[in-house]
Amino acid sequence: MLRTLGILALICAAAFGLHLVLDSIDAYWARIANLCGISILLAVSLNVINGLCGQFSLGHAGFMAIGAYVSAFFTTTLRYFDDAAGQYVTVLPLLDQSWGFVPALLLGGFAAAAAGLVIGIPTLRLRGDYLAIATLGFGEIVTIMITNFSKVGGANGLSGIPAYSNGFWIFTFAGICVLFTLHLQRSTFGRALIAIRENELAAEVMGIRTARIKIAAFVYGAFFAGIAGGLLGHFLQTISPATFGFMKSIEVIVMLVLGGLGSLTGAIIGAVTLTVLPELLRDVETSTGMPGIRMVVYSLVLILLMLFRPQGIFGQRELSLRLLRSLLPGRRKEGAPSAPAAFTAQQSVEAKTFFARAPQTLPPQNEGKK
Amino acid sequence: MRNTLLLAAIIATVTITAAACKSDIGPGFTNDKVTLGLFVSTSGDIATFGQDTKNGAELAVEEINKAGGISKHLIDLRFQDCASEPAQGGNAATKLITQDGVLIGMGEVASGISLAAAPIFQKYGVPMISPSSTNPTVTQQGDMIFRICYLDDFQGAACALFANQNLNCKTAAILMNQDDAYSTGLGKFFRFKFEKLGGKIVAEETFKKGASDFNTQLTNIKGKNPDVIFAPVYYQDIPLIAKQARGQGIDKPLLGGDGWESDDLLPKADGKLDNCYFANHYATADDAPIVANFVKAYNAKYGSNPTSLAALGYDVVYVAKKAIESAGGINEKLTRKAVADALRGLKDFEGVTGTFSIDKNRDARKPIQMLKIKDGKVLPDRRIRPEEVE
Amino acid sequence: MLAVNELLQQVANGLAKGSVYALIAVGYTMVYGVLELINFAHGEVFMLGAYFGYWPARWLGYMPDSGEKPQVPAPVALLLTFGAMAACALIGVLVERLAYRPLRNAGRLSALITAIGISVLMQNLALVVFHADSKDFPRMIDQQSVVLGPVELPNTKLLIIGVTALMMAGLFWMVRYTRTGAAMRACSHSMKTASLMGVNVNRIISLTFAIGSAMAAVAGVLISLDQPRLTPLMGLMPGLKAFVAAVLGGIGSIPGAVAGGILLGVVESVVGGVAGTTYSEAVAFVLLILILLVRPSGLFGKSGREKV
């Protein structure tokens, strides 16, 4: 517990430091950095569903939309302009302050998680491409519902959302998401996710309660997608259903595939690359007079990756300091595993040698005993 | 510990990349140049609108520079693409402000993207003029945000007034694009005014963006037998709607907003839009010299007739020019705040899209021109002034 | 409440809408039947079909930039349609060769991601090449409204329904009674066994893509007769809806795709008529999730159990 709090404090401190740095540099690049943080949240959370658990979801933007709308509803619609005071007053005094934004954000996250639960339960019966299509349908339904819900502005969207998102909040949540996911990968739960991805039937036979685990993965991914949506809404200060269309889900998937489905660091690097790249291509597009070439490049990258390097940049491995550490013998800490989260056929050799060296790093599979 | 190190490594990379690009916003002009920014979408699904606006704006810049610039300073027009996305629009706005250091930002067509850019312009105290975002909330984002088109509420109300007084309609149906804020906005304000005038909306139907089969909606409308069908949609949709309506035997007039305006409207409609009406900013056939010259110059440069968006893109540059000149021209005393003050006091600006002033809400106050389609021609009908609907 | 006449009119509207879904759905279902791949790019082939009908007509002078647009004579119109079919068939085969074949043994998700990539690529290439503004399809027949008892339909819609019925009958005959059709059915049963029996599996797969894409091209040209507006994104929604139709009818089954397409079209129209058009767009997706949950094998599909 103390350790967790310590880590949380560390993340906050790091995020605050980063926030200060971003405040002092050129606003354009600071903005891109913040957007990178939001992309990281999206990619890492989708990686839990698509990469680790192997449940192909095409509805991530739907979860984002729910988070964005719920949190913005609390910070925007529940306040009114008080003429006497000359400022905005909220129905709940808590939301007056920028820190009151956190409960709104969390509510958005929980709403998205609830949607994850709702979509997770029925889609348990579906596999592979059927699941993909069902989640795509879910995403479409969400945007159609929002479009026709005039309380939140319909097609107009919501505007005038207070600019509560900043480097501190974005990177605090991104950091929490990354660290949670890192721990999750190494936990029994994480192993169960991977077991389901590799062979669901075998996992079930091994005593893993696949249904629960799959729903949990959806809920977890949806929660952080909702947070990302809320952060984006309070960053852009305006949201509309069109922002959370099918193409947004595709964008996040391209990030994952680029970095390597199932790799946490891959997801992060994919997210950063695909947020920065279009900005670098901006001048190219203007000077060549070929606007829109960006999306062509995206899709080509996606196809070529699938054809020539389907595992992405990192495959299911992680870019970690393990490599560096292996160069420094004798500094291995006891019980600090850096297990690769994979047991695929092509990596079984690697896995075997790994286990041969450090068998004690395999966590006990409690799920198996009943 | 390793995790924190990893995090630190990522942070460091981002920081180093970012820190390399520190710059100052600057005054927005040099000894011989003044920097103006333009941000519209030239890629993505609203690229056509952005391209038209950009064409109009570039034509205006070319003309002004040929004539010696703004108080002897040539315009350096910086352009950034918004890619039809609010997030990209925000990036474009930030880049124009902090990297290009523009004096004035001009842009976006789509209200959703203007709304993402407006808080940024407001924050840095840079005036932003939207050529064609019609959503009322855009200029409410702050006192540096302006627009030169009329608003959804005025246009919707003017159409309702026209339907009631000129077409003598007691009942109306509304057919709108549910994904498009412009369309639903006009629909809402039309309903409000039409009902206030004693009329009745008997059917309200919507369709999804990109739909090309409107038969279900039209059958519903036909069953209610309205006197007029108000269809605030874009020019790509209305010919299909008209054809399908006539195909189902609906012979009531269609009425629409400035979204109908296009060179392609009549050829696409195959005569099915006869006796229909729409609102617009101007008519290309107008023989006022300013309009005729613009249409001629645009045709010479791009080989086609300008759309309303091109005309608004053209006007927005001239509005910027007039504001700079009213603020005392370009000298070391010129500030962005002075330009904004000049914009706030802009009176009787003569543009292609009509003569207009900027009101206290920083919106353009300009009349609307109702047009009638008759025998393959677009003829001017009633002109409605803002005070008539208030 | 809705009058009977209006309801009948909505059913008739839905029949025409559903016919187009059916034509596209056939392509999805045939490819899925053989390869178990959701060819996500199929909606874009439909879009290309419409453009391939448009460009030659433009080059032939039927689409002048100004003035009256002449009507395309029937033989030329037929030729244009065949041209679009051939071009789309070629594209379908090429996509299979270059993108799907190398991944045939790489798992269904890799293939699905690639298919999504192809779909996005085609859309955006079309945006760059054809531009975002809409194009008018040349006038091939004069639209007139035909009164059939209580309903009133334009002749273009009747043509759509007629041509669809004809194409479906032809396709059904081919699959049922020709050697190629038998080979196709064999492949969809078990590709390995079929190859052992001397069926050239690669050729059959190419053929499947060719036929499916040609059908989509017909749909693209047909819909342009009734709704003559071409945009690079026009394939997205009909493509998704047609996929829903294929799942509805039981993916892998050709009669199922036809029934699913018609059913979806009619349900959408009737729901739009009864409950209002606001939510009728969501109908397809709600229907999709429901059918996947209640009867994933669809109306006509054979239910298979996963082998252990």
Short mmCIF file of N, CA and C in Angstrom, two decimals, chain A residues 10-11 14 18 21-22 24-33 35 40 140 144 147-148 155-156 159-160 175 179 182-183 186 232 236-238 240 243 251 265 268 278-279 282-283 285-286 291-292 294 319-322 325 333 337-338, chain B residues 1-7 10-11 14-15 17-19 21-23 42-44 51 79-83 85-92 94-95 98-99 112 115-116 119-120 124 135 137 141 178-182 184-185 206 208-209:
data_model
loop_
_atom_site.label_atom_id
_atom_site.label_comp_id
_atom_site.label_asym_id
_atom_site.label_seq_id
_atom_site.Cartn_x
_atom_site.Cartn_y
_atom_site.Cartn_z
N LEU A 10 5.16 9.64 -6.96
CA LEU A 10 6.22 9.81 -7.95
C LEU A 10 5.66 10.22 -9.31
N ILE A 11 4.57 9.53 -9.69
CA ILE A 11 3.95 9.85 -10.98
C ILE A 11 3.49 11.30 -10.99
N ALA A 14 6.41 13.59 -11.27
CA ALA A 14 6.96 13.57 -12.62
C ALA A 14 6.05 14.35 -13.56
N LEU A 18 6.86 17.70 -15.65
CA LEU A 18 6.63 17.74 -17.09
C LEU A 18 5.72 18.91 -17.45
N VAL A 21 7.66 22.00 -17.49
CA VAL A 21 8.48 22.06 -18.70
C VAL A 21 7.62 22.47 -19.88
N LEU A 22 6.45 21.81 -20.01
CA LEU A 22 5.58 22.09 -21.15
C LEU A 22 5.08 23.53 -21.13
N SER A 24 6.75 26.02 -20.25
CA SER A 24 7.79 26.98 -20.59
C SER A 24 8.22 26.88 -22.05
N ILE A 25 7.83 25.80 -22.73
CA ILE A 25 8.28 25.68 -24.12
C ILE A 25 7.23 26.20 -25.06
N ASP A 26 7.53 26.13 -26.35
CA ASP A 26 6.61 26.59 -27.38
C ASP A 26 5.27 25.87 -27.24
N ALA A 27 4.18 26.67 -27.26
CA ALA A 27 2.85 26.13 -26.97
C ALA A 27 2.42 25.07 -27.98
N TYR A 28 2.88 25.23 -29.20
CA TYR A 28 2.49 24.27 -30.23
C TYR A 28 3.01 22.89 -29.89
N TRP A 29 4.30 22.82 -29.55
CA TRP A 29 4.87 21.50 -29.23
C TRP A 29 4.35 20.99 -27.90
N ALA A 30 4.07 21.92 -26.98
CA ALA A 30 3.49 21.50 -25.70
C ALA A 30 2.14 20.84 -25.94
N ARG A 31 1.39 21.45 -26.87
CA ARG A 31 0.08 20.91 -27.20
C ARG A 31 0.19 19.50 -27.78
N ILE A 32 1.16 19.34 -28.69
CA ILE A 32 1.35 18.02 -29.30
C ILE A 32 1.73 17.01 -28.21
N ALA A 33 2.59 17.45 -27.28
CA ALA A 33 3.00 16.54 -26.20
C ALA A 33 1.79 16.12 -25.37
N LEU A 35 -1.31 15.98 -26.39
CA LEU A 35 -2.10 15.05 -27.20
C LEU A 35 -1.47 13.67 -27.21
N ILE A 40 -1.50 8.00 -25.60
CA ILE A 40 -0.90 6.90 -24.84
C ILE A 40 -1.98 6.21 -24.01
N GLU A 140 -20.94 2.74 -33.36
CA GLU A 140 -21.87 3.49 -34.21
C GLU A 140 -23.12 3.87 -33.43
N ILE A 144 -24.65 7.62 -32.73
CA ILE A 144 -26.00 7.96 -33.20
C ILE A 144 -26.86 8.44 -32.03
N THR A 147 -25.76 11.93 -31.04
CA THR A 147 -26.18 12.88 -32.06
C THR A 147 -27.63 13.28 -31.87
N ASN A 148 -28.45 12.35 -31.39
CA ASN A 148 -29.87 12.64 -31.26
C ASN A 148 -30.27 13.02 -29.84
N ALA A 155 -25.85 17.14 -32.73
CA ALA A 155 -24.76 17.19 -33.70
C ALA A 155 -23.84 18.38 -33.45
N ASN A 156 -24.39 19.43 -32.83
CA ASN A 156 -23.60 20.60 -32.48
C ASN A 156 -22.44 20.27 -31.56
N SER A 159 -19.88 22.80 -26.34
CA SER A 159 -18.73 23.70 -26.40
C SER A 159 -18.68 24.49 -25.11
N GLY A 160 -17.63 25.27 -24.96
CA GLY A 160 -17.47 26.03 -23.73
C GLY A 160 -17.11 25.14 -22.55
N GLY A 175 0.39 8.16 -16.73
CA GLY A 175 1.35 7.43 -15.92
C GLY A 175 0.66 6.35 -15.11
N LEU A 179 1.43 2.39 -15.51
CA LEU A 179 1.95 1.58 -14.39
C LEU A 179 0.96 0.49 -13.98
N LEU A 182 1.26 -2.17 -16.47
CA LEU A 182 2.51 -2.90 -16.31
C LEU A 182 2.37 -3.94 -15.20
N HIS A 183 1.79 -3.53 -14.08
CA HIS A 183 1.60 -4.46 -12.96
C HIS A 183 0.60 -5.53 -13.33
N ARG A 186 1.88 -8.48 -15.20
CA ARG A 186 2.67 -9.46 -14.45
C ARG A 186 1.85 -10.18 -13.41
N LEU A 232 -9.55 14.68 -23.20
CA LEU A 232 -9.56 15.30 -24.53
C LEU A 232 -10.62 16.40 -24.59
N LEU A 236 -9.67 20.12 -25.62
CA LEU A 236 -10.13 20.81 -26.83
C LEU A 236 -11.18 21.86 -26.49
N GLN A 237 -11.84 21.71 -25.35
CA GLN A 237 -12.91 22.59 -24.90
C GLN A 237 -14.16 22.48 -25.75
N THR A 238 -14.19 21.56 -26.68
CA THR A 238 -15.40 21.31 -27.45
C THR A 238 -15.39 19.86 -27.90
N SER A 240 -17.80 16.85 -30.19
CA SER A 240 -18.99 16.58 -30.98
C SER A 240 -18.94 15.10 -31.37
N THR A 243 -16.24 13.59 -33.62
CA THR A 243 -14.87 13.37 -33.14
C THR A 243 -14.63 11.91 -32.79
N GLU A 251 -7.75 4.67 -35.81
CA GLU A 251 -6.49 5.36 -35.51
C GLU A 251 -5.78 4.69 -34.33
N THR A 265 5.14 -1.09 -24.26
CA THR A 265 6.01 -0.03 -24.79
C THR A 265 5.71 0.20 -26.26
N ILE A 268 2.88 2.55 -26.46
CA ILE A 268 3.27 3.93 -26.15
C ILE A 268 3.98 4.56 -27.33
N PRO A 278 1.77 13.14 -38.06
CA PRO A 278 0.94 14.01 -38.89
C PRO A 278 1.35 15.47 -38.78
N GLU A 279 1.86 15.87 -37.62
CA GLU A 279 2.29 17.26 -37.46
C GLU A 279 3.54 17.52 -38.29
N ARG A 282 2.58 17.90 -41.83
CA ARG A 282 1.78 19.10 -42.09
C ARG A 282 2.38 19.96 -43.20
N ASP A 283 3.66 20.30 -43.03
CA ASP A 283 4.30 21.18 -44.00
C ASP A 283 4.49 20.49 -45.34
N GLU A 285 2.47 18.26 -46.60
CA GLU A 285 1.17 18.28 -47.28
C GLU A 285 0.91 19.62 -47.93
N THR A 286 1.21 20.69 -47.19
CA THR A 286 0.94 22.03 -47.71
C THR A 286 1.83 22.31 -48.92
N PRO A 291 -3.14 17.50 -50.03
CA PRO A 291 -3.77 17.32 -48.73
C PRO A 291 -4.43 15.95 -48.66
N GLY A 292 -4.41 15.36 -47.49
CA GLY A 292 -5.07 14.07 -47.32
C GLY A 292 -4.13 12.90 -47.54
N ARG A 294 -1.77 12.11 -45.83
CA ARG A 294 -1.48 11.57 -44.51
C ARG A 294 -2.22 10.25 -44.25
N LEU A 319 10.20 -2.97 -24.83
CA LEU A 319 11.45 -2.22 -24.80
C LEU A 319 11.69 -1.91 -23.34
N SER A 320 12.70 -2.51 -22.77
CA SER A 320 12.87 -2.30 -21.34
C SER A 320 14.34 -2.17 -21.03
N LEU A 321 14.59 -1.95 -19.78
CA LEU A 321 15.99 -1.82 -19.37
C LEU A 321 16.61 -3.18 -19.13
N ARG A 322 15.80 -4.24 -19.41
CA ARG A 322 16.32 -5.58 -19.20
C ARG A 322 17.57 -5.81 -20.05
N ARG A 325 20.27 -4.06 -18.48
CA ARG A 325 20.65 -4.72 -17.23
C ARG A 325 21.43 -6.00 -17.47
N LYS A 333 17.81 -7.84 -9.21
CA LYS A 333 17.14 -7.81 -7.92
C LYS A 333 16.30 -9.06 -7.75
N PRO A 337 10.78 -9.61 -11.58
CA PRO A 337 10.79 -10.26 -12.89
C PRO A 337 10.59 -9.27 -14.01
N SER A 338 11.11 -9.62 -15.13
CA SER A 338 10.82 -8.81 -16.30
C SER A 338 10.36 -9.77 -17.38
N MET B 1 11.24 0.80 -9.70
CA MET B 1 12.18 1.84 -10.05
C MET B 1 12.36 1.92 -11.56
N ARG B 2 12.40 0.69 -12.16
CA ARG B 2 12.63 0.64 -13.58
C ARG B 2 11.52 1.37 -14.34
N ASN B 3 10.31 1.22 -13.77
CA ASN B 3 9.15 1.84 -14.42
C ASN B 3 9.33 3.35 -14.48
N THR B 4 9.74 3.88 -13.34
CA THR B 4 9.91 5.33 -13.26
C THR B 4 10.99 5.76 -14.24
N LEU B 5 12.03 4.93 -14.32
CA LEU B 5 13.11 5.26 -15.25
C LEU B 5 12.57 5.30 -16.67
N LEU B 6 11.73 4.31 -16.97
CA LEU B 6 11.14 4.23 -18.31
C LEU B 6 10.34 5.49 -18.59
N LEU B 7 9.52 5.83 -17.59
CA LEU B 7 8.68 7.03 -17.72
C LEU B 7 9.57 8.25 -17.94
N ILE B 10 10.85 8.50 -21.41
CA ILE B 10 9.86 9.00 -22.37
C ILE B 10 9.70 10.50 -22.21
N ILE B 11 9.57 10.92 -20.95
CA ILE B 11 9.41 12.35 -20.68
C ILE B 11 10.57 13.14 -21.26
N VAL B 14 10.34 13.48 -25.06
CA VAL B 14 9.32 14.44 -25.46
C VAL B 14 9.81 15.85 -25.18
N THR B 15 10.41 16.03 -24.00
CA THR B 15 10.85 17.36 -23.60
C THR B 15 11.91 17.90 -24.54
N THR B 17 12.53 17.03 -27.64
CA THR B 17 11.95 17.36 -28.94
C THR B 17 11.26 18.70 -28.87
N ALA B 18 10.50 18.87 -27.77
CA ALA B 18 9.68 20.06 -27.67
C ALA B 18 10.52 21.30 -27.41
N ALA B 19 11.51 21.17 -26.54
CA ALA B 19 12.28 22.33 -26.13
C ALA B 19 13.07 22.92 -27.29
N CYS B 21 12.06 23.78 -29.97
CA CYS B 21 11.27 24.60 -30.87
C CYS B 21 10.67 25.83 -30.19
N LYS B 22 11.29 26.32 -29.18
CA LYS B 22 10.78 27.47 -28.43
C LYS B 22 10.77 28.72 -29.31
N SER B 23 9.67 29.44 -29.25
CA SER B 23 9.65 30.68 -30.02
C SER B 23 8.72 31.69 -29.38
N THR B 42 -8.36 21.27 -45.83
CA THR B 42 -8.21 20.91 -47.24
C THR B 42 -8.07 19.40 -47.40
N SER B 43 -8.21 18.67 -46.29
CA SER B 43 -8.30 17.22 -46.39
C SER B 43 -9.41 16.76 -45.47
N GLY B 44 -9.83 15.52 -45.64
CA GLY B 44 -10.94 15.02 -44.85
C GLY B 44 -12.27 15.28 -45.54
N GLN B 51 -11.33 24.14 -49.34
CA GLN B 51 -10.63 24.49 -50.58
C GLN B 51 -11.25 25.75 -51.20
N PHE B 79 -0.81 29.25 -44.20
CA PHE B 79 -1.97 28.36 -44.22
C PHE B 79 -1.69 27.09 -43.41
N GLN B 80 -2.68 26.66 -42.64
CA GLN B 80 -2.59 25.36 -41.97
C GLN B 80 -3.88 24.58 -42.19
N ASP B 81 -3.72 23.29 -42.46
CA ASP B 81 -4.85 22.41 -42.73
C ASP B 81 -5.45 21.91 -41.41
N CYS B 82 -6.77 21.91 -41.31
CA CYS B 82 -7.42 21.39 -40.10
C CYS B 82 -7.89 19.95 -40.27
N ALA B 83 -7.74 19.39 -41.44
CA ALA B 83 -8.03 17.98 -41.70
C ALA B 83 -9.43 17.57 -41.24
N GLU B 85 -10.94 17.93 -38.56
CA GLU B 85 -11.01 17.42 -37.18
C GLU B 85 -10.76 18.55 -36.18
N PRO B 86 -11.56 18.62 -35.12
CA PRO B 86 -11.35 19.67 -34.11
C PRO B 86 -9.94 19.65 -33.51
N ALA B 87 -9.43 18.45 -33.18
CA ALA B 87 -8.11 18.38 -32.56
C ALA B 87 -7.05 18.96 -33.49
N GLN B 88 -7.15 18.61 -34.79
CA GLN B 88 -6.20 19.12 -35.77
C GLN B 88 -6.37 20.63 -35.95
N GLY B 89 -7.62 21.08 -35.86
CA GLY B 89 -7.89 22.51 -35.97
C GLY B 89 -7.21 23.28 -34.86
N GLY B 90 -7.26 22.72 -33.64
CA GLY B 90 -6.57 23.33 -32.50
C GLY B 90 -5.07 23.38 -32.74
N ASN B 91 -4.53 22.29 -33.28
CA ASN B 91 -3.10 22.26 -33.59
C ASN B 91 -2.75 23.34 -34.61
N ALA B 92 -3.58 23.43 -35.65
CA ALA B 92 -3.33 24.41 -36.71
C ALA B 92 -3.33 25.82 -36.13
N THR B 94 -2.80 26.77 -33.01
CA THR B 94 -1.64 26.98 -32.14
C THR B 94 -0.40 27.23 -32.97
N LYS B 95 -0.25 26.45 -34.04
CA LYS B 95 0.94 26.60 -34.88
C LYS B 95 0.96 28.00 -35.52
N THR B 98 1.83 30.51 -32.42
CA THR B 98 3.13 30.49 -31.75
C THR B 98 4.31 30.32 -32.70
N GLN B 99 4.09 29.72 -33.86
CA GLN B 99 5.23 29.51 -34.75
C GLN B 99 5.25 30.50 -35.89
N GLY B 112 -17.72 23.31 -35.43
CA GLY B 112 -17.07 22.42 -34.47
C GLY B 112 -15.57 22.66 -34.39
N LEU B 115 -14.82 26.19 -32.91
CA LEU B 115 -14.98 26.17 -31.46
C LEU B 115 -13.74 25.62 -30.77
N ALA B 116 -13.00 24.75 -31.44
CA ALA B 116 -11.76 24.23 -30.86
C ALA B 116 -10.64 25.25 -30.99
N PRO B 119 -10.86 29.21 -28.37
CA PRO B 119 -10.25 29.43 -27.04
C PRO B 119 -8.75 29.70 -27.12
N ILE B 120 -8.09 29.14 -28.13
CA ILE B 120 -6.65 29.32 -28.26
C ILE B 120 -6.34 30.76 -28.70
N TYR B 124 -4.33 33.74 -26.42
CA TYR B 124 -3.14 34.49 -26.81
C TYR B 124 -3.45 35.91 -27.24
N ASN B 135 -22.65 28.70 -36.17
CA ASN B 135 -23.16 28.37 -34.85
C ASN B 135 -23.01 29.56 -33.88
N THR B 137 -22.62 29.92 -30.78
CA THR B 137 -21.68 29.85 -29.67
C THR B 137 -20.24 30.20 -30.06
N GLN B 141 -17.07 32.63 -27.41
CA GLN B 141 -15.87 32.10 -26.77
C GLN B 141 -14.94 33.20 -26.25
N GLN B 178 -29.01 14.90 -39.53
CA GLN B 178 -28.87 14.84 -38.08
C GLN B 178 -27.42 14.96 -37.62
N ASP B 179 -26.46 14.70 -38.49
CA ASP B 179 -25.05 14.75 -38.09
C ASP B 179 -24.44 16.12 -38.31
N ASP B 180 -25.22 17.03 -38.85
CA ASP B 180 -24.65 18.30 -39.24
C ASP B 180 -25.26 19.42 -38.40
N ALA B 181 -24.42 20.09 -37.64
CA ALA B 181 -24.90 21.11 -36.72
C ALA B 181 -25.58 22.25 -37.46
N TYR B 182 -25.06 22.58 -38.64
CA TYR B 182 -25.64 23.65 -39.46
C TYR B 182 -27.08 23.30 -39.79
N THR B 184 -29.19 20.95 -38.38
CA THR B 184 -30.11 20.85 -37.24
C THR B 184 -30.33 22.23 -36.62
N GLY B 185 -29.31 23.09 -36.67
CA GLY B 185 -29.44 24.44 -36.13
C GLY B 185 -30.49 25.23 -36.89
N THR B 206 -35.15 13.29 -40.12
CA THR B 206 -33.71 13.47 -40.21
C THR B 206 -33.09 12.33 -41.01
N LYS B 208 -28.96 10.54 -42.00
CA LYS B 208 -27.58 10.48 -41.55
C LYS B 208 -26.66 11.00 -42.64
N LYS B 209 -25.56 11.59 -42.22
CA LYS B 209 -24.59 12.15 -43.17
C LYS B 209 -24.22 11.11 -44.24
#
